[in-house]
Each structure stands twice: as C-alpha cells, then as structure tokens.
Short mmCIF file of C-alpha atoms and ligand atoms in Angstrom, two decimals:
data_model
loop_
_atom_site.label_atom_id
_atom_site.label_comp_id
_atom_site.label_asym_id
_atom_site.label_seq_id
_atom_site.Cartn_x
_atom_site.Cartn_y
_atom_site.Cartn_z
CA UNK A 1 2.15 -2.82 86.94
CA UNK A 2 3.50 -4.41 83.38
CA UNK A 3 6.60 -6.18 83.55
CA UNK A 4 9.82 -4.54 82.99
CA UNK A 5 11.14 -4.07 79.58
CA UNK A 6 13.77 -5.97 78.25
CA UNK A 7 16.53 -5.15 76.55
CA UNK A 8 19.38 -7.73 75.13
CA UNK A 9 22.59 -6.11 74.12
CA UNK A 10 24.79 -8.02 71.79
CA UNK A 11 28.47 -7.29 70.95
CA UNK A 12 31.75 -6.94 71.41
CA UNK A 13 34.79 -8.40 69.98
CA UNK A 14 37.66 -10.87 71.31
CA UNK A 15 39.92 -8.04 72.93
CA UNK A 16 39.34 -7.66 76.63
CA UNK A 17 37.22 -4.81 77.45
CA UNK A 18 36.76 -4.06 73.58
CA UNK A 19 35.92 -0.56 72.56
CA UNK A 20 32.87 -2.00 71.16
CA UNK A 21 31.78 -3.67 74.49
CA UNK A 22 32.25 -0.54 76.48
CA UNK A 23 30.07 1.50 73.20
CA UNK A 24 27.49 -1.50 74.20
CA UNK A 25 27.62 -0.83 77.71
CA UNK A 26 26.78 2.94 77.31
CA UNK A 27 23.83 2.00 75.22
CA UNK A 28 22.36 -0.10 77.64
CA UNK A 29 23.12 1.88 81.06
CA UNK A 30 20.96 4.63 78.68
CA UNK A 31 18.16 1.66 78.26
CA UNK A 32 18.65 0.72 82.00
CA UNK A 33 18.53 4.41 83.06
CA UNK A 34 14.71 4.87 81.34
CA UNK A 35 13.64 1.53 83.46
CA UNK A 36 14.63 -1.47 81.29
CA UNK A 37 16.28 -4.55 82.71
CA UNK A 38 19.39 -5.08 80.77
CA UNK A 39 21.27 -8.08 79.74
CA UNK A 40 24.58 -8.10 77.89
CA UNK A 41 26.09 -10.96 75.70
CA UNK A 42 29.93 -9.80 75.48
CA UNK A 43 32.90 -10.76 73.22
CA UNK A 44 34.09 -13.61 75.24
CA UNK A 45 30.06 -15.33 75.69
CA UNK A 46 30.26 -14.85 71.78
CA UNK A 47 33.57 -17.12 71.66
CA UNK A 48 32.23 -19.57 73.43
CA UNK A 49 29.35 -19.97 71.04
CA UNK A 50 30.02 -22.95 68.26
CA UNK A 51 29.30 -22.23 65.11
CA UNK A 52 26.13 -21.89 63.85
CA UNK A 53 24.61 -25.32 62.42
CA UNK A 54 20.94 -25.31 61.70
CA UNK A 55 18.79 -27.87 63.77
CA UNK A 56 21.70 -29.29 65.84
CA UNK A 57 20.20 -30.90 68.34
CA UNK A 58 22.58 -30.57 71.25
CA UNK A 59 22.84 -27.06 72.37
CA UNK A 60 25.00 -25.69 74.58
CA UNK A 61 23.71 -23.82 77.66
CA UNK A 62 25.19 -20.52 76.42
CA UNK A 63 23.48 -20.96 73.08
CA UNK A 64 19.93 -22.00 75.00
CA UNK A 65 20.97 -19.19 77.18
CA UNK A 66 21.32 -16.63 74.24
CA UNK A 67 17.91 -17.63 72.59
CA UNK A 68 16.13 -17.75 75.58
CA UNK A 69 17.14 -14.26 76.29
CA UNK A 70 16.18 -13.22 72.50
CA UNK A 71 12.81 -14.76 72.72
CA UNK A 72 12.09 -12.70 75.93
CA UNK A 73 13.72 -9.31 75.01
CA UNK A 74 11.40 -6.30 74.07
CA UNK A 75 14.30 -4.95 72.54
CA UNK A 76 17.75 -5.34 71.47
CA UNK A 77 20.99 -4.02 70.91
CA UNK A 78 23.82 -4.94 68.26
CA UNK A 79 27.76 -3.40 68.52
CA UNK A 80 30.05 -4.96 65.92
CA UNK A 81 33.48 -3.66 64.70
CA UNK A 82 33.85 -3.38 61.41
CA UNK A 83 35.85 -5.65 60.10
CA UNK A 84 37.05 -5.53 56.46
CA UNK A 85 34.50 -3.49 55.66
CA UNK A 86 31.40 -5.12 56.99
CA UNK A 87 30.09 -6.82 60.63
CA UNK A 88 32.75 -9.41 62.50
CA UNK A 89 32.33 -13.45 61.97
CA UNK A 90 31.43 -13.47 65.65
CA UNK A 91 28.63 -10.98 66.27
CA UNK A 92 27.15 -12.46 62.78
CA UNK A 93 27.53 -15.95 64.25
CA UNK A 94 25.44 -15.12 67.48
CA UNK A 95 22.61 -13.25 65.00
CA UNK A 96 22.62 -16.49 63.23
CA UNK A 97 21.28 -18.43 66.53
CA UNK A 98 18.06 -16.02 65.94
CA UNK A 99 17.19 -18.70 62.88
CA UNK A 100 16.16 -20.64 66.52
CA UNK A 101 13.04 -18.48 66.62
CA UNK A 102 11.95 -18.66 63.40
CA UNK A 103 8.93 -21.17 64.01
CA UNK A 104 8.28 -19.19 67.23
CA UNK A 105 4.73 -17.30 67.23
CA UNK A 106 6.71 -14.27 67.31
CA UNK A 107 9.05 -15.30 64.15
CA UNK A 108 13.34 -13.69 64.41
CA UNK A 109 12.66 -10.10 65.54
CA UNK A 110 9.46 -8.97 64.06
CA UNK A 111 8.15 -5.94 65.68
CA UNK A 112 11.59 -5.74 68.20
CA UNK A 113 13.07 -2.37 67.68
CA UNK A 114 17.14 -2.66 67.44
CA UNK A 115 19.39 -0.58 68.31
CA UNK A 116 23.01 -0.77 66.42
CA UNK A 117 26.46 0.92 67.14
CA UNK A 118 29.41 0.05 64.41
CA UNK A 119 32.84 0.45 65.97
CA UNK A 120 36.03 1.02 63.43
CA UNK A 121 38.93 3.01 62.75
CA UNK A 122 37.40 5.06 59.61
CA UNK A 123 34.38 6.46 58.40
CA UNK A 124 34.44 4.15 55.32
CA UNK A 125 33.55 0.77 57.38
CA UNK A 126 31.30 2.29 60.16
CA UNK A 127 29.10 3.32 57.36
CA UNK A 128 29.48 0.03 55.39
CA UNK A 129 28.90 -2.22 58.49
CA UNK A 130 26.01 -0.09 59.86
CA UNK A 131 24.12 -0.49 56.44
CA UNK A 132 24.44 -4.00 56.40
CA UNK A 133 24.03 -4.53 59.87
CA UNK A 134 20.31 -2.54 59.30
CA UNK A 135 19.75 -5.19 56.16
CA UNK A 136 20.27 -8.05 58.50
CA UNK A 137 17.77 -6.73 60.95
CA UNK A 138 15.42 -5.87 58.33
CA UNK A 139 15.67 -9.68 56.89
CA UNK A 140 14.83 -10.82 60.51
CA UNK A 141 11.40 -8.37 60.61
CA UNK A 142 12.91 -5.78 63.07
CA UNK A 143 12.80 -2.35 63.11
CA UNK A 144 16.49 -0.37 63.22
CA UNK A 145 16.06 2.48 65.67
CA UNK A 146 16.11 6.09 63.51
CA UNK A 147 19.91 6.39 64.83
CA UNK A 148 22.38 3.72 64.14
CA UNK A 149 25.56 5.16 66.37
CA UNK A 150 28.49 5.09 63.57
CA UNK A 151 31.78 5.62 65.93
CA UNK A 152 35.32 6.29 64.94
CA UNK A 153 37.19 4.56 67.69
CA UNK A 154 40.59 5.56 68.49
CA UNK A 155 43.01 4.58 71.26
CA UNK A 156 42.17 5.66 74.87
CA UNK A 157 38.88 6.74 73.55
CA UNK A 158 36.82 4.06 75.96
CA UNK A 159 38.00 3.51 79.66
CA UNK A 160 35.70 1.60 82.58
CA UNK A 161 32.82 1.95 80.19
CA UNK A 162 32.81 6.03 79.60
CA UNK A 163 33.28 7.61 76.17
CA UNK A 164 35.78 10.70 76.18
CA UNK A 165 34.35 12.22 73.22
CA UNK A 166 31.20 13.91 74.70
CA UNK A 167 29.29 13.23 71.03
CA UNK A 168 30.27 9.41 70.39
CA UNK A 169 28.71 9.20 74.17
CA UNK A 170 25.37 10.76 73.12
CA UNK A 171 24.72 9.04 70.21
CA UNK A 172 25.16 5.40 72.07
CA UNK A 173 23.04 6.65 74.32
CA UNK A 174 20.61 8.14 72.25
CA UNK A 175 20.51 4.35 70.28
CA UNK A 176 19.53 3.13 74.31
CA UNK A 177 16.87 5.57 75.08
CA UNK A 178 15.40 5.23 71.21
CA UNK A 179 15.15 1.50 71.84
CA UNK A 180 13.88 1.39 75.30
CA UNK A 181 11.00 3.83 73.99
CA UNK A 182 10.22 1.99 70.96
CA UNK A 183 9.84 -1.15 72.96
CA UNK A 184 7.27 0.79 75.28
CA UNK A 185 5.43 1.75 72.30
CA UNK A 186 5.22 -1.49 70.77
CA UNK A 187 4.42 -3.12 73.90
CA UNK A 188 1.42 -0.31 73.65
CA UNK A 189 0.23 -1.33 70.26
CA UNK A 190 1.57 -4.88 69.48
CA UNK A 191 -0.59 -5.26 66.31
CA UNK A 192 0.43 -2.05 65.01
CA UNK A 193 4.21 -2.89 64.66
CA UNK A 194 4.43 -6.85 64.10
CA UNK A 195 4.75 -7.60 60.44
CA UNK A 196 2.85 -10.91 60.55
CA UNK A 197 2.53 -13.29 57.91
CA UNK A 198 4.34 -12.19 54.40
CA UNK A 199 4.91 -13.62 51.17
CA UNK A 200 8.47 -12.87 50.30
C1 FMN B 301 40.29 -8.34 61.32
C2 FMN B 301 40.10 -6.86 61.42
C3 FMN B 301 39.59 -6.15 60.36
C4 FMN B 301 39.39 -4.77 60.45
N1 FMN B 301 38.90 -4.10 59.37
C5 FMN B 301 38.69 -2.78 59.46
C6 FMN B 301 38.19 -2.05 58.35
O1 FMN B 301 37.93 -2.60 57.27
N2 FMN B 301 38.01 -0.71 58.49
C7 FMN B 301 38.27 -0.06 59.65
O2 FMN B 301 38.06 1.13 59.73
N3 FMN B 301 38.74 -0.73 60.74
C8 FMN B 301 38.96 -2.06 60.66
N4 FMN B 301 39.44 -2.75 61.74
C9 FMN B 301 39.58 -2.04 63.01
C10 FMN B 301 38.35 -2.37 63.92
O3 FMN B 301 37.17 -1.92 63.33
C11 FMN B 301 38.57 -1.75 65.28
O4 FMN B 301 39.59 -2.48 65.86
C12 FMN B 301 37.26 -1.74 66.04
O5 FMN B 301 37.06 -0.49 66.63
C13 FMN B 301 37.20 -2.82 67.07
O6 FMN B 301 37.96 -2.50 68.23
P1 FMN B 301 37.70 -3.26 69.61
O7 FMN B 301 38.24 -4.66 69.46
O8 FMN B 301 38.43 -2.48 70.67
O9 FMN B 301 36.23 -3.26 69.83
C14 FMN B 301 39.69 -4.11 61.66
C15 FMN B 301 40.22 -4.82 62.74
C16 FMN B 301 40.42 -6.18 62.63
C17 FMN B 301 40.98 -6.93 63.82
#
C-alpha cells in the first residue's frame, strides 16, 4: 500500500476566516475527498512567519514547520488575493521560504504539480495575479495544474467554508482533484515529470 499523498495548501490573508482561506479550504476538502492527507498553512501561520532572510540560521518552528511540510508534499496548493494587481506580500513571503529547498535532491518544486486560486474584487487582478502566480511556480520547476481558479469574491459569497456560487465552488474544486491526480501520476512516473539538472 503506497503512502498517502500529500497535499500542502498555502493561503489566505490577515482577515479572519478570509474569503481566500475558505476558496483554500474547498480546494483541499476536493484533494482530501480523492484520498490525500491535507495540510493547510492559513493567513494567521503566514503572519507569524518573519520575513524572509536567506541562510538565517535561527529558524522559527513555524518556518521549520512550513519547509518540512513543503519538502514532504506531493502536491501543493497556493490562494492569494490580489492585491494591487498582483499576489499579497504575505503569501509571496511564505513561497520565498521554498529558496530552503533549493540544495535539496528534489530542488523548490520540480515535478510538484500546483494548484492556484486568485481571490479579488475584479476580473482585472484575478487574471494579473494568477499569471504571475503561474511564473513564480514555473521559476521554482513546478507544474501549474491546467486550471488556475480565477474568483470574483464578493461579500457573503464564502460562509463556514462553502461557496454560494455553485461555479466559483467547482472550479476550486476542480484545482483539488487536478492536483491530487497529478501527484498520483507523478508519483507513477517520477522521471518522467522532474526537470532535473538545467542550465538557465
Ligand atoms: C491592500 C489591498 C489591495 C487590493 N488590491 C486589489 C486590486 O488591485 N484589485 C482587486 O480586484 N481587488 C483588490 N483588493 C481586494 C482583494 O483582492 C480582496 O479583498 C480579496 O478577495 C481578499 O479578500 P479576503 O481577505 O476575504 O481573502 C485589494 C485589497 C487590499 C486589502
């Protein structure tokens, strides 16, 4: 019996029970729900991160937490709003901790697939964020899931971790079930998917 996937979700912002939590939440129930154990790094674990500084030596226990979790996931998941156009400070922040892995033998994400769901109040900045959000996962040698969940949020929309509008819910949970399946497959063929060395 091979171990259970797992799947990291990332995400959130600083507002209790953020709509982009709860959009995280509904993307990982859908992981959960095809057999993947789930973790999620909220708003508030984000906060409590420091900022990024490359080779401190004194980590915190959330930040050892964090890449611990990274360097075991099959899979992940990002949600950021979109702030001013593009992904927050603080989900960036926490993707900035993934620089941890990159003398691991499995360098940043390569061969993960990642799901990612872009929270806003227009069109304009879901789209924005999303593409950059799939040019940061590129950069870290990870393959964005074939949906990227681009949702309009708008007060009341999210309550105890339900979407009322039936096609936001299905595309965060299509991003779960894409990601949980990818991270079978890869798990299948490892050699197939992993980029490997590269000359950049
Ligand atoms: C600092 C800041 C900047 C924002 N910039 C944009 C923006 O450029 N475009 C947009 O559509 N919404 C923008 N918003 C709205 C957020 O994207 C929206 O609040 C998002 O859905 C996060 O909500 P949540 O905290 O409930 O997750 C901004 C909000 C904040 C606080």
């Amino acid at each position: 019996m091979p171990e259970k996937l797992s799947i990291v979700g990332i995400g959130g912002t600083t507002t209790p029970c953020s709509s982009t939590e709860q959009a995280l939440t509904i993307a990982l129930r859908a992981a959960a729900a095809e057999g993947a154990d789930v973790a999620l790094f909220d708003g508030p674990f984000l906060a409590s991160l420091p900022h990024y500084a490359h080779g401190a030596a004194d980590q915190s226990a959330e930040v050892r937490k964090l890449v611990a979790a990274i360097r075991g996931a099959h899979g992940l998941i990002i949600a950021s709003p979109g702030y001013h156009g593009s992904i927050s400070g603080l989900v960036k922040n926490a993707i900035d901790y993934i620089e941890e892995t990159s003398k691991d033998s499995r360098v940043y994400l390569d061969g993960l697939p990642v799901g990612l769901i872009v929270t806003a109040y227009g069109w304009q900045a879901t789209g924005s964020t999303l593409a950059t959000m799939r040019s940061i996962v590129h950069a870290l040698r990870g393959w964005p899931t074939p949906l990227g969940a681009a949702i309009r949020s708008t007060a009341g929309m999210f309550r105890d971790s339900q979407c009322s509008d039936p096609g936001a819910s299905a595309q965060l949970e299509l991003v779960g079930r894409q990601v949980a399946e990818f991270a079978r497959l890869r798990r299948a063929a490892p050699a197939i998917l992993s980029t490997g060395p590269v000359e950049e």
